[in-house]
mmCIF file of C-alpha atoms and ligand atoms in Angstrom:
data_model
loop_
_atom_site.group_PDB
_atom_site.id
_atom_site.type_symbol
_atom_site.label_atom_id
_atom_site.label_comp_id
_atom_site.label_asym_id
_atom_site.label_seq_id
_atom_site.Cartn_x
_atom_site.Cartn_y
_atom_site.Cartn_z
ATOM 1 C CA MET C 899 -31.108 -28.102 -64.351
ATOM 2 C CA ASP C 900 -27.998 -29.287 -66.205
ATOM 3 C CA LYS C 901 -26.879 -32.739 -65.319
ATOM 4 C CA LEU C 902 -23.661 -33.183 -63.357
ATOM 5 C CA LYS C 903 -20.982 -34.321 -65.815
ATOM 6 C CA ILE C 904 -18.998 -37.283 -64.505
ATOM 7 C CA GLY C 905 -15.801 -38.739 -65.963
ATOM 8 C CA ILE C 906 -14.452 -42.195 -65.187
ATOM 9 C CA ILE C 907 -10.718 -42.915 -65.275
ATOM 10 C CA GLY C 908 -10.076 -46.671 -65.351
ATOM 11 C CA ALA C 909 -12.688 -48.726 -67.201
ATOM 12 C CA GLY C 910 -12.118 -52.048 -65.423
ATOM 13 C CA TYR C 911 -14.225 -53.902 -62.856
ATOM 14 C CA ILE C 912 -14.931 -51.123 -60.356
ATOM 15 C CA GLY C 913 -15.111 -48.331 -62.961
ATOM 16 C CA GLY C 914 -17.801 -50.383 -64.724
ATOM 17 C CA LEU C 915 -19.614 -51.035 -61.464
ATOM 18 C CA HIS C 916 -19.780 -47.322 -60.571
ATOM 19 C CA ALA C 917 -20.930 -46.550 -64.121
ATOM 20 C CA SER C 918 -23.732 -49.127 -63.818
ATOM 21 C CA VAL C 919 -24.943 -47.371 -60.650
ATOM 22 C CA LEU C 920 -24.510 -43.817 -61.979
ATOM 23 C CA VAL C 921 -26.439 -44.406 -65.225
ATOM 24 C CA LEU C 922 -29.520 -44.998 -63.065
ATOM 25 C CA ASP C 923 -29.177 -41.564 -61.389
ATOM 26 C CA ASP C 924 -30.977 -38.993 -63.531
ATOM 27 C CA ARG C 925 -29.140 -36.111 -61.837
ATOM 28 C CA VAL C 926 -25.887 -37.110 -63.589
ATOM 29 C CA ALA C 927 -24.521 -37.945 -67.028
ATOM 30 C CA ILE C 928 -21.420 -40.047 -67.585
ATOM 31 C CA ALA C 929 -19.737 -37.603 -69.929
ATOM 32 C CA GLY C 930 -16.381 -39.287 -70.481
ATOM 33 C CA VAL C 931 -14.259 -42.369 -69.972
ATOM 34 C CA TYR C 932 -10.479 -42.761 -70.156
ATOM 35 C CA ASP C 933 -8.430 -45.953 -69.847
ATOM 36 C CA VAL C 934 -4.850 -46.708 -70.918
ATOM 37 C CA ILE C 935 -6.404 -49.630 -72.813
ATOM 38 C CA ALA C 936 -8.544 -47.826 -75.389
ATOM 39 C CA GLU C 937 -10.861 -50.799 -76.111
ATOM 40 C CA ARG C 938 -11.890 -50.928 -72.439
ATOM 41 C CA ALA C 939 -12.727 -47.225 -72.469
ATOM 42 C CA ALA C 940 -14.683 -47.681 -75.710
ATOM 43 C CA LYS C 941 -16.702 -50.590 -74.288
ATOM 44 C CA LEU C 942 -17.651 -48.728 -71.111
ATOM 45 C CA ALA C 943 -18.395 -45.539 -73.061
ATOM 46 C CA ARG C 944 -20.767 -47.485 -75.339
ATOM 47 C CA SER C 945 -22.710 -48.967 -72.434
ATOM 48 C CA SER C 946 -22.961 -45.678 -70.530
ATOM 49 C CA GLY C 947 -23.522 -43.220 -73.382
ATOM 50 C CA ALA C 948 -20.200 -41.453 -72.761
ATOM 51 C CA THR C 949 -17.402 -40.071 -74.956
ATOM 52 C CA VAL C 950 -13.980 -41.725 -75.004
ATOM 53 C CA PHE C 951 -11.074 -39.428 -74.118
ATOM 54 C CA ASP C 952 -7.467 -40.026 -75.130
ATOM 55 C CA SER C 953 -5.905 -38.603 -71.972
ATOM 56 C CA ALA C 954 -6.780 -38.278 -68.293
ATOM 57 C CA ASP C 955 -6.029 -34.531 -68.431
ATOM 58 C CA ARG C 956 -8.447 -33.870 -71.268
ATOM 59 C CA LEU C 957 -11.141 -35.895 -69.517
ATOM 60 C CA ILE C 958 -10.639 -34.003 -66.237
ATOM 61 C CA ASP C 959 -10.905 -30.665 -68.098
ATOM 62 C CA SER C 960 -14.265 -31.638 -69.615
ATOM 63 C CA VAL C 961 -16.232 -32.824 -66.550
ATOM 64 C CA ASP C 962 -17.500 -31.597 -63.160
ATOM 65 C CA ALA C 963 -16.542 -34.723 -61.195
ATOM 66 C CA VAL C 964 -14.045 -37.535 -61.671
ATOM 67 C CA TYR C 965 -14.079 -41.169 -60.559
ATOM 68 C CA ILE C 966 -10.549 -42.551 -60.121
ATOM 69 C CA ALA C 967 -10.813 -46.309 -60.672
ATOM 70 C CA THR C 968 -7.269 -47.200 -61.738
ATOM 71 C CA PRO C 969 -4.924 -49.613 -59.911
ATOM 72 C CA ASN C 970 -3.788 -48.394 -56.477
ATOM 73 C CA THR C 971 -0.458 -46.669 -57.150
ATOM 74 C CA LYS C 972 -2.067 -44.558 -59.890
ATOM 75 C CA HIS C 973 -4.522 -42.841 -57.528
ATOM 76 C CA THR C 974 -2.407 -40.036 -56.011
ATOM 77 C CA GLU C 975 -1.256 -38.371 -59.218
ATOM 78 C CA LEU C 976 -4.739 -38.427 -60.743
ATOM 79 C CA ALA C 977 -6.362 -37.214 -57.509
ATOM 80 C CA LEU C 978 -3.927 -34.285 -57.241
ATOM 81 C CA ALA C 979 -4.487 -33.372 -60.902
ATOM 82 C CA ALA C 980 -8.277 -33.381 -60.516
ATOM 83 C CA ILE C 981 -8.222 -31.394 -57.252
ATOM 84 C CA ALA C 982 -5.863 -28.833 -58.831
ATOM 85 C CA LYS C 983 -8.395 -28.311 -61.617
ATOM 86 C CA GLY C 984 -11.195 -27.701 -59.101
ATOM 87 C CA LYS C 985 -13.073 -30.932 -59.796
ATOM 88 C CA HIS C 986 -15.083 -33.070 -57.398
ATOM 89 C CA VAL C 987 -13.270 -36.371 -56.880
ATOM 90 C CA PHE C 988 -14.387 -39.874 -55.999
ATOM 91 C CA CYS C 989 -11.127 -41.749 -55.369
ATOM 92 C CA GLU C 990 -11.254 -45.520 -55.049
ATOM 93 C CA LYS C 991 -9.459 -47.016 -52.063
ATOM 94 C CA PRO C 992 -6.633 -46.797 -51.173
ATOM 95 C CA MET C 993 -6.380 -42.997 -51.323
ATOM 96 C CA ALA C 994 -2.603 -43.518 -51.671
ATOM 97 C CA THR C 995 -0.032 -46.253 -51.136
ATOM 98 C CA ALA C 996 2.484 -44.211 -49.129
ATOM 99 C CA LEU C 997 2.020 -41.862 -46.190
ATOM 100 C CA ASP C 998 3.664 -38.881 -47.962
ATOM 101 C CA ASP C 999 1.328 -39.273 -50.921
ATOM 102 C CA ALA C 1000 -1.697 -39.565 -48.641
ATOM 103 C CA ARG C 1001 -0.587 -36.388 -46.857
ATOM 104 C CA ALA C 1002 -0.210 -34.573 -50.216
ATOM 105 C CA VAL C 1003 -3.783 -35.536 -51.219
ATOM 106 C CA LEU C 1004 -5.133 -34.586 -47.769
ATOM 107 C CA ASP C 1005 -3.388 -31.191 -47.877
ATOM 108 C CA ALA C 1006 -4.660 -30.516 -51.391
ATOM 109 C CA ALA C 1007 -8.236 -31.655 -50.681
ATOM 110 C CA ARG C 1008 -8.760 -30.008 -47.288
ATOM 111 C CA PRO C 1009 -8.987 -26.331 -48.290
ATOM 112 C CA SER C 1010 -10.783 -27.149 -51.523
ATOM 113 C CA GLU C 1011 -14.425 -26.121 -52.008
ATOM 114 C CA THR C 1012 -15.117 -29.299 -53.948
ATOM 115 C CA VAL C 1013 -16.144 -32.737 -52.662
ATOM 116 C CA PHE C 1014 -13.436 -35.376 -52.204
ATOM 117 C CA GLN C 1015 -14.779 -38.833 -51.279
ATOM 118 C CA VAL C 1016 -12.810 -42.044 -50.768
ATOM 119 C CA GLY C 1017 -14.296 -45.383 -51.914
ATOM 120 C CA HIS C 1018 -14.552 -47.078 -48.516
ATOM 121 C CA ASN C 1019 -17.851 -48.643 -49.591
ATOM 122 C CA ARG C 1020 -18.220 -50.929 -46.538
ATOM 123 C CA ARG C 1021 -19.329 -47.941 -44.443
ATOM 124 C CA PHE C 1022 -22.531 -47.820 -46.533
ATOM 125 C CA ALA C 1023 -23.220 -51.575 -46.572
ATOM 126 C CA PRO C 1024 -26.437 -52.384 -44.648
ATOM 127 C CA VAL C 1025 -24.633 -55.078 -42.611
ATOM 128 C CA TYR C 1026 -22.127 -52.553 -41.278
ATOM 129 C CA GLN C 1027 -24.723 -49.787 -40.889
ATOM 130 C CA THR C 1028 -26.736 -52.254 -38.767
ATOM 131 C CA LEU C 1029 -23.642 -53.272 -36.789
ATOM 132 C CA LYS C 1030 -22.825 -49.631 -36.035
ATOM 133 C CA ARG C 1031 -26.399 -49.032 -34.851
ATOM 134 C CA MET C 1032 -26.356 -52.188 -32.662
ATOM 135 C CA ILE C 1033 -23.035 -51.135 -31.109
ATOM 136 C CA SER C 1034 -24.530 -47.766 -30.156
ATOM 137 C CA GLU C 1035 -27.532 -49.482 -28.537
ATOM 138 C CA GLY C 1036 -27.499 -51.883 -25.583
ATOM 139 C CA SER C 1037 -24.466 -52.836 -23.529
ATOM 140 C CA ALA C 1038 -21.196 -51.242 -24.616
ATOM 141 C CA PRO C 1039 -18.815 -53.517 -26.539
ATOM 142 C CA HIS C 1040 -15.449 -54.280 -24.936
ATOM 143 C CA SER C 1041 -13.501 -56.046 -27.676
ATOM 144 C CA ALA C 1042 -13.707 -57.470 -31.196
ATOM 145 C CA HIS C 1043 -12.161 -59.994 -33.553
ATOM 146 C CA ILE C 1044 -11.980 -59.125 -37.229
ATOM 147 C CA LYS C 1045 -10.993 -61.297 -40.162
ATOM 148 C CA MET C 1046 -10.434 -60.275 -43.749
ATOM 149 C CA ASN C 1047 -8.996 -62.965 -45.991
ATOM 150 C CA ARG C 1048 -8.404 -62.915 -49.703
ATOM 151 C CA GLY C 1049 -8.574 -66.053 -51.820
ATOM 152 C CA GLU C 1050 -5.548 -65.303 -53.976
ATOM 153 C CA LEU C 1051 -3.367 -62.558 -55.422
ATOM 154 C CA ILE C 1052 -3.960 -63.673 -58.998
ATOM 155 C CA GLU C 1053 -6.991 -61.736 -60.352
ATOM 156 C CA PRO C 1054 -6.877 -59.013 -61.624
ATOM 157 C CA GLU C 1055 -3.310 -59.614 -62.742
ATOM 158 C CA TRP C 1056 -1.861 -56.447 -61.148
ATOM 159 C CA VAL C 1057 -2.802 -57.539 -57.586
ATOM 160 C CA ARG C 1058 0.245 -59.832 -57.445
ATOM 161 C CA ASP C 1059 2.596 -56.880 -57.967
ATOM 162 C CA PRO C 1060 3.280 -54.787 -54.835
ATOM 163 C CA GLN C 1061 4.711 -52.076 -57.131
ATOM 164 C CA VAL C 1062 1.134 -51.577 -58.345
ATOM 165 C CA THR C 1063 -0.898 -52.470 -55.231
ATOM 166 C CA GLY C 1064 1.432 -50.879 -52.694
ATOM 167 C CA GLY C 1065 1.229 -54.265 -50.898
ATOM 168 C CA PHE C 1066 -1.566 -56.714 -50.006
ATOM 169 C CA LEU C 1067 -2.792 -54.618 -47.059
ATOM 170 C CA TYR C 1068 -3.302 -51.565 -49.300
ATOM 171 C CA GLU C 1069 -5.322 -53.632 -51.741
ATOM 172 C CA THR C 1070 -7.572 -55.707 -49.495
ATOM 173 C CA THR C 1071 -7.243 -55.295 -45.739
ATOM 174 C CA ILE C 1072 -7.413 -51.482 -45.895
ATOM 175 C CA HIS C 1073 -11.201 -51.904 -46.008
ATOM 176 C CA MET C 1074 -11.072 -53.278 -42.464
ATOM 177 C CA PHE C 1075 -8.602 -50.662 -41.238
ATOM 178 C CA ASP C 1076 -11.182 -48.086 -42.290
ATOM 179 C CA MET C 1077 -14.010 -50.161 -40.798
ATOM 180 C CA VAL C 1078 -12.412 -50.364 -37.332
ATOM 181 C CA ARG C 1079 -12.225 -46.561 -37.190
ATOM 182 C CA PHE C 1080 -15.828 -46.288 -38.417
ATOM 183 C CA LEU C 1081 -17.026 -48.712 -35.718
ATOM 184 C CA PHE C 1082 -14.698 -48.209 -32.761
ATOM 185 C CA GLY C 1083 -12.964 -44.814 -33.100
ATOM 186 C CA GLU C 1084 -9.312 -43.853 -33.271
ATOM 187 C CA VAL C 1085 -6.489 -46.371 -32.787
ATOM 188 C CA ILE C 1086 -3.725 -45.342 -30.365
ATOM 189 C CA ARG C 1087 -1.460 -48.417 -30.629
ATOM 190 C CA LEU C 1088 -0.878 -51.125 -33.212
ATOM 191 C CA ASP C 1089 1.140 -54.349 -32.778
ATOM 192 C CA ALA C 1090 1.601 -56.753 -35.686
ATOM 193 C CA ILE C 1091 3.273 -59.942 -36.861
ATOM 194 C CA GLY C 1092 3.537 -60.711 -40.575
ATOM 195 C CA THR C 1093 4.919 -63.646 -42.547
ATOM 196 C CA SER C 1094 5.338 -64.581 -46.209
ATOM 197 C CA HIS C 1095 4.108 -67.895 -47.652
ATOM 198 C CA GLU C 1096 2.711 -68.053 -51.164
ATOM 199 C CA TYR C 1097 3.857 -64.669 -52.499
ATOM 200 C CA PRO C 1098 7.155 -62.741 -52.405
ATOM 201 C CA GLU C 1099 5.546 -60.048 -50.244
ATOM 202 C CA THR C 1100 4.281 -60.386 -46.647
ATOM 203 C CA ASP C 1101 0.951 -62.140 -47.141
ATOM 204 C CA ASP C 1102 -0.296 -63.150 -43.686
ATOM 205 C CA PHE C 1103 -0.857 -60.787 -40.754
ATOM 206 C CA SER C 1104 -1.960 -60.898 -37.105
ATOM 207 C CA VAL C 1105 -2.634 -57.430 -35.733
ATOM 208 C CA LEU C 1106 -3.538 -56.165 -32.281
ATOM 209 C CA LEU C 1107 -5.296 -52.782 -32.071
ATOM 210 C CA THR C 1108 -5.798 -50.601 -28.987
ATOM 211 C CA PHE C 1109 -8.280 -47.738 -29.228
ATOM 212 C CA GLU C 1110 -8.517 -44.340 -27.522
ATOM 213 C CA SER C 1111 -11.553 -45.566 -25.571
ATOM 214 C CA GLY C 1112 -9.695 -48.589 -24.123
ATOM 215 C CA PHE C 1113 -11.493 -50.906 -26.563
ATOM 216 C CA HIS C 1114 -9.219 -53.532 -28.154
ATOM 217 C CA ALA C 1115 -9.432 -55.765 -31.217
ATOM 218 C CA THR C 1116 -7.542 -58.439 -33.109
ATOM 219 C CA LEU C 1117 -7.395 -58.413 -36.895
ATOM 220 C CA ALA C 1118 -6.263 -61.412 -38.960
ATOM 221 C CA SER C 1119 -5.717 -61.158 -42.706
ATOM 222 C CA SER C 1120 -4.310 -63.725 -45.122
ATOM 223 C CA ALA C 1121 -3.769 -63.225 -48.864
ATOM 224 C CA ASP C 1122 -4.061 -66.821 -50.074
ATOM 225 C CA ALA C 1123 -6.653 -68.474 -47.847
ATOM 226 C CA GLY C 1124 -9.121 -69.346 -50.635
ATOM 227 C CA TRP C 1125 -12.579 -67.836 -50.940
ATOM 228 C CA MET C 1126 -14.341 -69.808 -48.197
ATOM 229 C CA PHE C 1127 -17.431 -67.945 -47.017
ATOM 230 C CA PRO C 1128 -17.285 -65.614 -45.147
ATOM 231 C CA PHE C 1129 -13.915 -64.211 -46.196
ATOM 232 C CA GLU C 1130 -14.743 -61.126 -44.146
ATOM 233 C CA ARG C 1131 -16.193 -61.195 -40.632
ATOM 234 C CA VAL C 1132 -16.440 -58.938 -37.588
ATOM 235 C CA GLU C 1133 -17.254 -60.367 -34.158
ATOM 236 C CA VAL C 1134 -18.033 -57.836 -31.433
ATOM 237 C CA PHE C 1135 -18.126 -58.895 -27.786
ATOM 238 C CA CYS C 1136 -20.353 -57.097 -25.253
ATOM 239 C CA HIS C 1137 -21.842 -58.008 -21.858
ATOM 240 C CA HIS C 1138 -23.730 -61.293 -22.487
ATOM 241 C CA ARG C 1139 -24.071 -60.258 -26.136
ATOM 242 C CA THR C 1140 -22.112 -61.100 -29.286
ATOM 243 C CA ILE C 1141 -22.678 -59.565 -32.706
ATOM 244 C CA VAL C 1142 -21.273 -61.356 -35.786
ATOM 245 C CA THR C 1143 -21.249 -60.295 -39.456
ATOM 246 C CA ARG C 1144 -20.815 -62.567 -42.492
ATOM 247 C CA GLU C 1145 -19.363 -60.572 -45.400
ATOM 248 C CA MET C 1146 -22.113 -58.191 -46.495
ATOM 249 C CA GLU C 1147 -24.724 -60.986 -46.398
ATOM 250 C CA SER C 1148 -25.998 -61.118 -42.828
ATOM 251 C CA ILE C 1149 -25.552 -60.072 -39.219
ATOM 252 C CA THR C 1150 -26.446 -62.085 -36.107
ATOM 253 C CA CYS C 1151 -26.866 -60.770 -32.586
ATOM 254 C CA SER C 1152 -27.145 -63.006 -29.530
ATOM 255 C CA GLU C 1153 -28.820 -61.617 -26.393
ATOM 256 C CA GLY C 1154 -28.496 -63.076 -22.902
ATOM 257 C CA LEU C 1155 -27.204 -66.493 -21.874
ATOM 258 C CA ASP C 1156 -29.892 -68.835 -23.213
ATOM 259 C CA GLY C 1157 -28.439 -69.182 -26.717
ATOM 260 C CA ARG C 1158 -31.100 -67.178 -28.550
ATOM 261 C CA SER C 1159 -30.006 -65.032 -31.471
ATOM 262 C CA ILE C 1160 -31.556 -62.964 -34.244
ATOM 263 C CA THR C 1161 -30.147 -62.873 -37.786
ATOM 264 C CA HIS C 1162 -30.793 -60.064 -40.253
ATOM 265 C CA SER C 1163 -30.172 -61.221 -43.808
ATOM 266 C CA MET C 1164 -29.451 -58.850 -46.694
ATOM 267 C CA HIS C 1165 -29.861 -61.569 -49.332
ATOM 268 C CA LYS C 1166 -32.741 -59.837 -51.104
ATOM 269 C CA LEU C 1167 -30.649 -56.772 -51.919
ATOM 270 C CA SER C 1168 -28.653 -56.413 -55.138
ATOM 271 C CA LYS C 1169 -24.864 -56.807 -54.861
ATOM 272 C CA GLU C 1170 -24.480 -53.048 -55.483
ATOM 273 C CA GLU C 1171 -26.697 -52.267 -52.467
ATOM 274 C CA LYS C 1172 -25.374 -55.065 -50.237
ATOM 275 C CA TRP C 1173 -21.823 -53.837 -50.695
ATOM 276 C CA GLY C 1174 -22.792 -50.156 -50.319
ATOM 277 C CA TYR C 1175 -21.794 -49.096 -53.846
ATOM 278 C CA THR C 1176 -25.218 -47.675 -54.725
ATOM 279 C CA GLN C 1177 -25.351 -45.719 -51.471
ATOM 280 C CA GLU C 1178 -21.774 -44.354 -51.715
ATOM 281 C CA ASP C 1179 -22.332 -43.123 -55.277
ATOM 282 C CA ARG C 1180 -25.613 -41.502 -54.258
ATOM 283 C CA ALA C 1181 -23.900 -39.893 -51.239
ATOM 284 C CA PHE C 1182 -21.177 -38.469 -53.506
ATOM 285 C CA VAL C 1183 -23.711 -36.865 -55.860
ATOM 286 C CA ASP C 1184 -25.853 -35.677 -52.908
ATOM 287 C CA ALA C 1185 -22.822 -33.961 -51.340
ATOM 288 C CA ILE C 1186 -21.920 -32.205 -54.612
ATOM 289 C CA LEU C 1187 -25.464 -30.996 -55.277
ATOM 290 C CA SER C 1188 -26.205 -29.932 -51.702
ATOM 291 C CA GLY C 1189 -22.796 -28.426 -50.888
ATOM 292 C CA ALA C 1190 -22.416 -30.843 -47.959
ATOM 293 C CA SER C 1191 -19.093 -32.422 -47.001
ATOM 294 C CA ALA C 1192 -18.173 -35.888 -48.201
ATOM 295 C CA ALA C 1193 -19.468 -38.904 -46.282
ATOM 296 C CA VAL C 1194 -15.973 -40.468 -46.365
ATOM 297 C CA THR C 1195 -13.408 -37.677 -46.275
ATOM 298 C CA ALA C 1196 -9.768 -37.279 -47.301
ATOM 299 C CA THR C 1197 -8.976 -37.458 -43.575
ATOM 300 C CA ASP C 1198 -10.629 -40.900 -43.450
ATOM 301 C CA GLY C 1199 -8.610 -41.902 -46.520
ATOM 302 C CA TYR C 1200 -5.421 -40.638 -44.868
ATOM 303 C CA ARG C 1201 -6.090 -42.444 -41.579
ATOM 304 C CA SER C 1202 -6.632 -45.797 -43.303
ATOM 305 C CA VAL C 1203 -3.344 -45.391 -45.191
ATOM 306 C CA GLU C 1204 -1.690 -44.421 -41.897
ATOM 307 C CA LEU C 1205 -2.880 -47.677 -40.260
ATOM 308 C CA VAL C 1206 -1.650 -49.802 -43.165
ATOM 309 C CA ASP C 1207 1.696 -48.003 -43.137
ATOM 310 C CA ALA C 1208 1.924 -48.555 -39.346
ATOM 311 C CA CYS C 1209 1.166 -52.248 -39.777
ATOM 312 C CA TYR C 1210 3.994 -52.745 -42.283
ATOM 313 C CA ARG C 1211 6.290 -50.731 -39.963
ATOM 314 C CA ALA C 1212 5.366 -52.831 -36.920
ATOM 315 C CA VAL C 1213 6.076 -56.039 -38.882
ATOM 316 C CA ARG C 1214 9.424 -54.685 -40.130
ATOM 317 C CA THR C 1215 10.664 -53.407 -36.773
ATOM 318 C CA CYS C 1216 8.945 -55.933 -34.456
ATOM 319 C CA GLU C 1217 7.943 -52.875 -32.406
ATOM 320 C CA PRO C 1218 4.477 -51.480 -31.661
ATOM 321 C CA VAL C 1219 3.463 -48.244 -33.369
ATOM 322 C CA ARG C 1220 1.895 -45.598 -31.126
ATOM 323 C CA PHE C 1221 -0.241 -42.774 -32.480
ATOM 324 C CA ALA C 1222 -0.157 -39.370 -30.811
HETATM 325 N N1 NAD D 903 -14.168 -50.479 -53.130
HETATM 326 C C1 NAD D 903 -14.153 -51.714 -53.574
HETATM 327 O O1 NAD D 903 -14.871 -52.589 -53.111
HETATM 328 C C2 NAD D 903 -13.237 -52.062 -54.718
HETATM 329 C C3 NAD D 903 -13.443 -53.249 -55.443
HETATM 330 C C4 NAD D 903 -12.590 -53.518 -56.512
HETATM 331 C C5 NAD D 903 -11.553 -52.636 -56.803
HETATM 332 N N2 NAD D 903 -11.373 -51.520 -56.051
HETATM 333 C C6 NAD D 903 -10.250 -50.583 -56.337
HETATM 334 O O2 NAD D 903 -10.495 -50.014 -57.622
HETATM 335 C C7 NAD D 903 -9.270 -49.888 -58.335
HETATM 336 C C8 NAD D 903 -9.385 -50.631 -59.671
HETATM 337 O O3 NAD D 903 -9.591 -52.007 -59.415
HETATM 338 P P1 NAD D 903 -10.296 -52.956 -60.494
HETATM 339 O O4 NAD D 903 -10.598 -54.229 -59.787
HETATM 340 O O5 NAD D 903 -11.383 -52.225 -61.176
HETATM 341 O O6 NAD D 903 -9.085 -53.202 -61.496
HETATM 342 P P2 NAD D 903 -9.179 -53.538 -63.044
HETATM 343 O O7 NAD D 903 -7.853 -54.079 -63.433
HETATM 344 O O8 NAD D 903 -10.398 -54.334 -63.348
HETATM 345 O O9 NAD D 903 -9.392 -52.092 -63.719
HETATM 346 C C9 NAD D 903 -8.414 -51.086 -63.689
HETATM 347 C C10 NAD D 903 -8.453 -50.351 -65.022
HETATM 348 O O10 NAD D 903 -7.566 -49.209 -64.957
HETATM 349 C C11 NAD D 903 -6.864 -49.133 -66.204
HETATM 350 N N3 NAD D 903 -5.658 -48.329 -65.963
HETATM 351 C C12 NAD D 903 -4.463 -48.728 -65.448
HETATM 352 N N4 NAD D 903 -3.634 -47.655 -65.330
HETATM 353 C C13 NAD D 903 -4.330 -46.583 -65.768
HETATM 354 C C14 NAD D 903 -4.020 -45.195 -65.890
HETATM 355 N N5 NAD D 903 -2.833 -44.701 -65.505
HETATM 356 N N6 NAD D 903 -4.959 -44.367 -66.415
HETATM 357 C C15 NAD D 903 -6.165 -44.853 -66.820
HETATM 358 N N7 NAD D 903 -6.522 -46.160 -66.722
HETATM 359 C C16 NAD D 903 -5.618 -47.009 -66.192
HETATM 360 C C17 NAD D 903 -6.625 -50.560 -66.620
HETATM 361 O O11 NAD D 903 -6.372 -50.668 -67.991
HETATM 362 C C18 NAD D 903 -7.958 -51.215 -66.201
HETATM 363 O O12 NAD D 903 -8.913 -51.181 -67.240
HETATM 364 C C19 NAD D 903 -8.189 -50.415 -57.407
HETATM 365 O O13 NAD D 903 -7.594 -49.354 -56.736
HETATM 366 C C20 NAD D 903 -8.915 -51.309 -56.430
HETATM 367 O O14 NAD D 903 -8.289 -51.360 -55.176
HETATM 368 C C21 NAD D 903 -12.203 -51.206 -55.041
#
């Protein structure tokens, strides 16, 4: 059987990481790489046995599936171009940095016969897979506290520019907006306060989320808190039971009132597996080859953009946002 031909647009950190996973999958070949900085494309092409292309369009024409791994505000145009040409698309998060753009991608992807997957890798991380399983077992959870900090908006250089990120929440915290839907279902109301400290944009948020089920959660996210471990944590509160994650490293569950707890550590896994990158790339290829739907759909991508957009709106207007 011919190998699935994959093209990578954006040969930076995450483009390289996906390439390093995909070269180990003998069902696929990395056929092409394109980057606005030609040397980066050449370097990644050398290490993955691919051809360098001099335009995104020509690359898209020559492959079966495209990875979009460019900075955030460059995703929509490339995603629409690849969908229009009937290609399978893996689009890094965020799917878009404005609600209209997210809607355009959703509308284009929905009727398409091809696979469109969004890079919300946390869903595949063993820590969060374990958390989801624990939530479905035992006493039902009633609330949660979630934290996602970022150390700085300095590296890579474009993350300090909201014209390129769409804003801090689109770059970093969107992972947790997707995660709350994955774990707790649909949000019906969002309240938020945001302030600006180190950067010209709003860089510190406190968010209150109410879910369809009556479940509620707080989400705190700061853009310049330093990289103290764990910069990402979910605490879920149930009857005489608390479940706590520490980044993608470990998960602890306490049972009863005598202080006992059990910790599952993921420290023996590679970073690519711990963070779910290996599994999300495999799921993308599986879906293409089996004709199944994507594990993280354009609707999921849209909903996470919708929550980020609502959060900025709630901060701007000092009013809650309600979802129909
Ligand atoms: N899912 C995750 O855990 C995760 C982790 C890191 C980054 N990301 C996302 O991946 C994307 C890339 O982030 P990164 O850290 O790899 O950034 P990066 O700066 O390391 O790489 C981006 C690359 O895209 C290139 N580029 C810029 N505009 C382009 C265009 N129009 N066409 C082709 N190439 C272009 C740049 O030259 C650069 O080489 C971002 O959207 C980011 O949010 C996701």
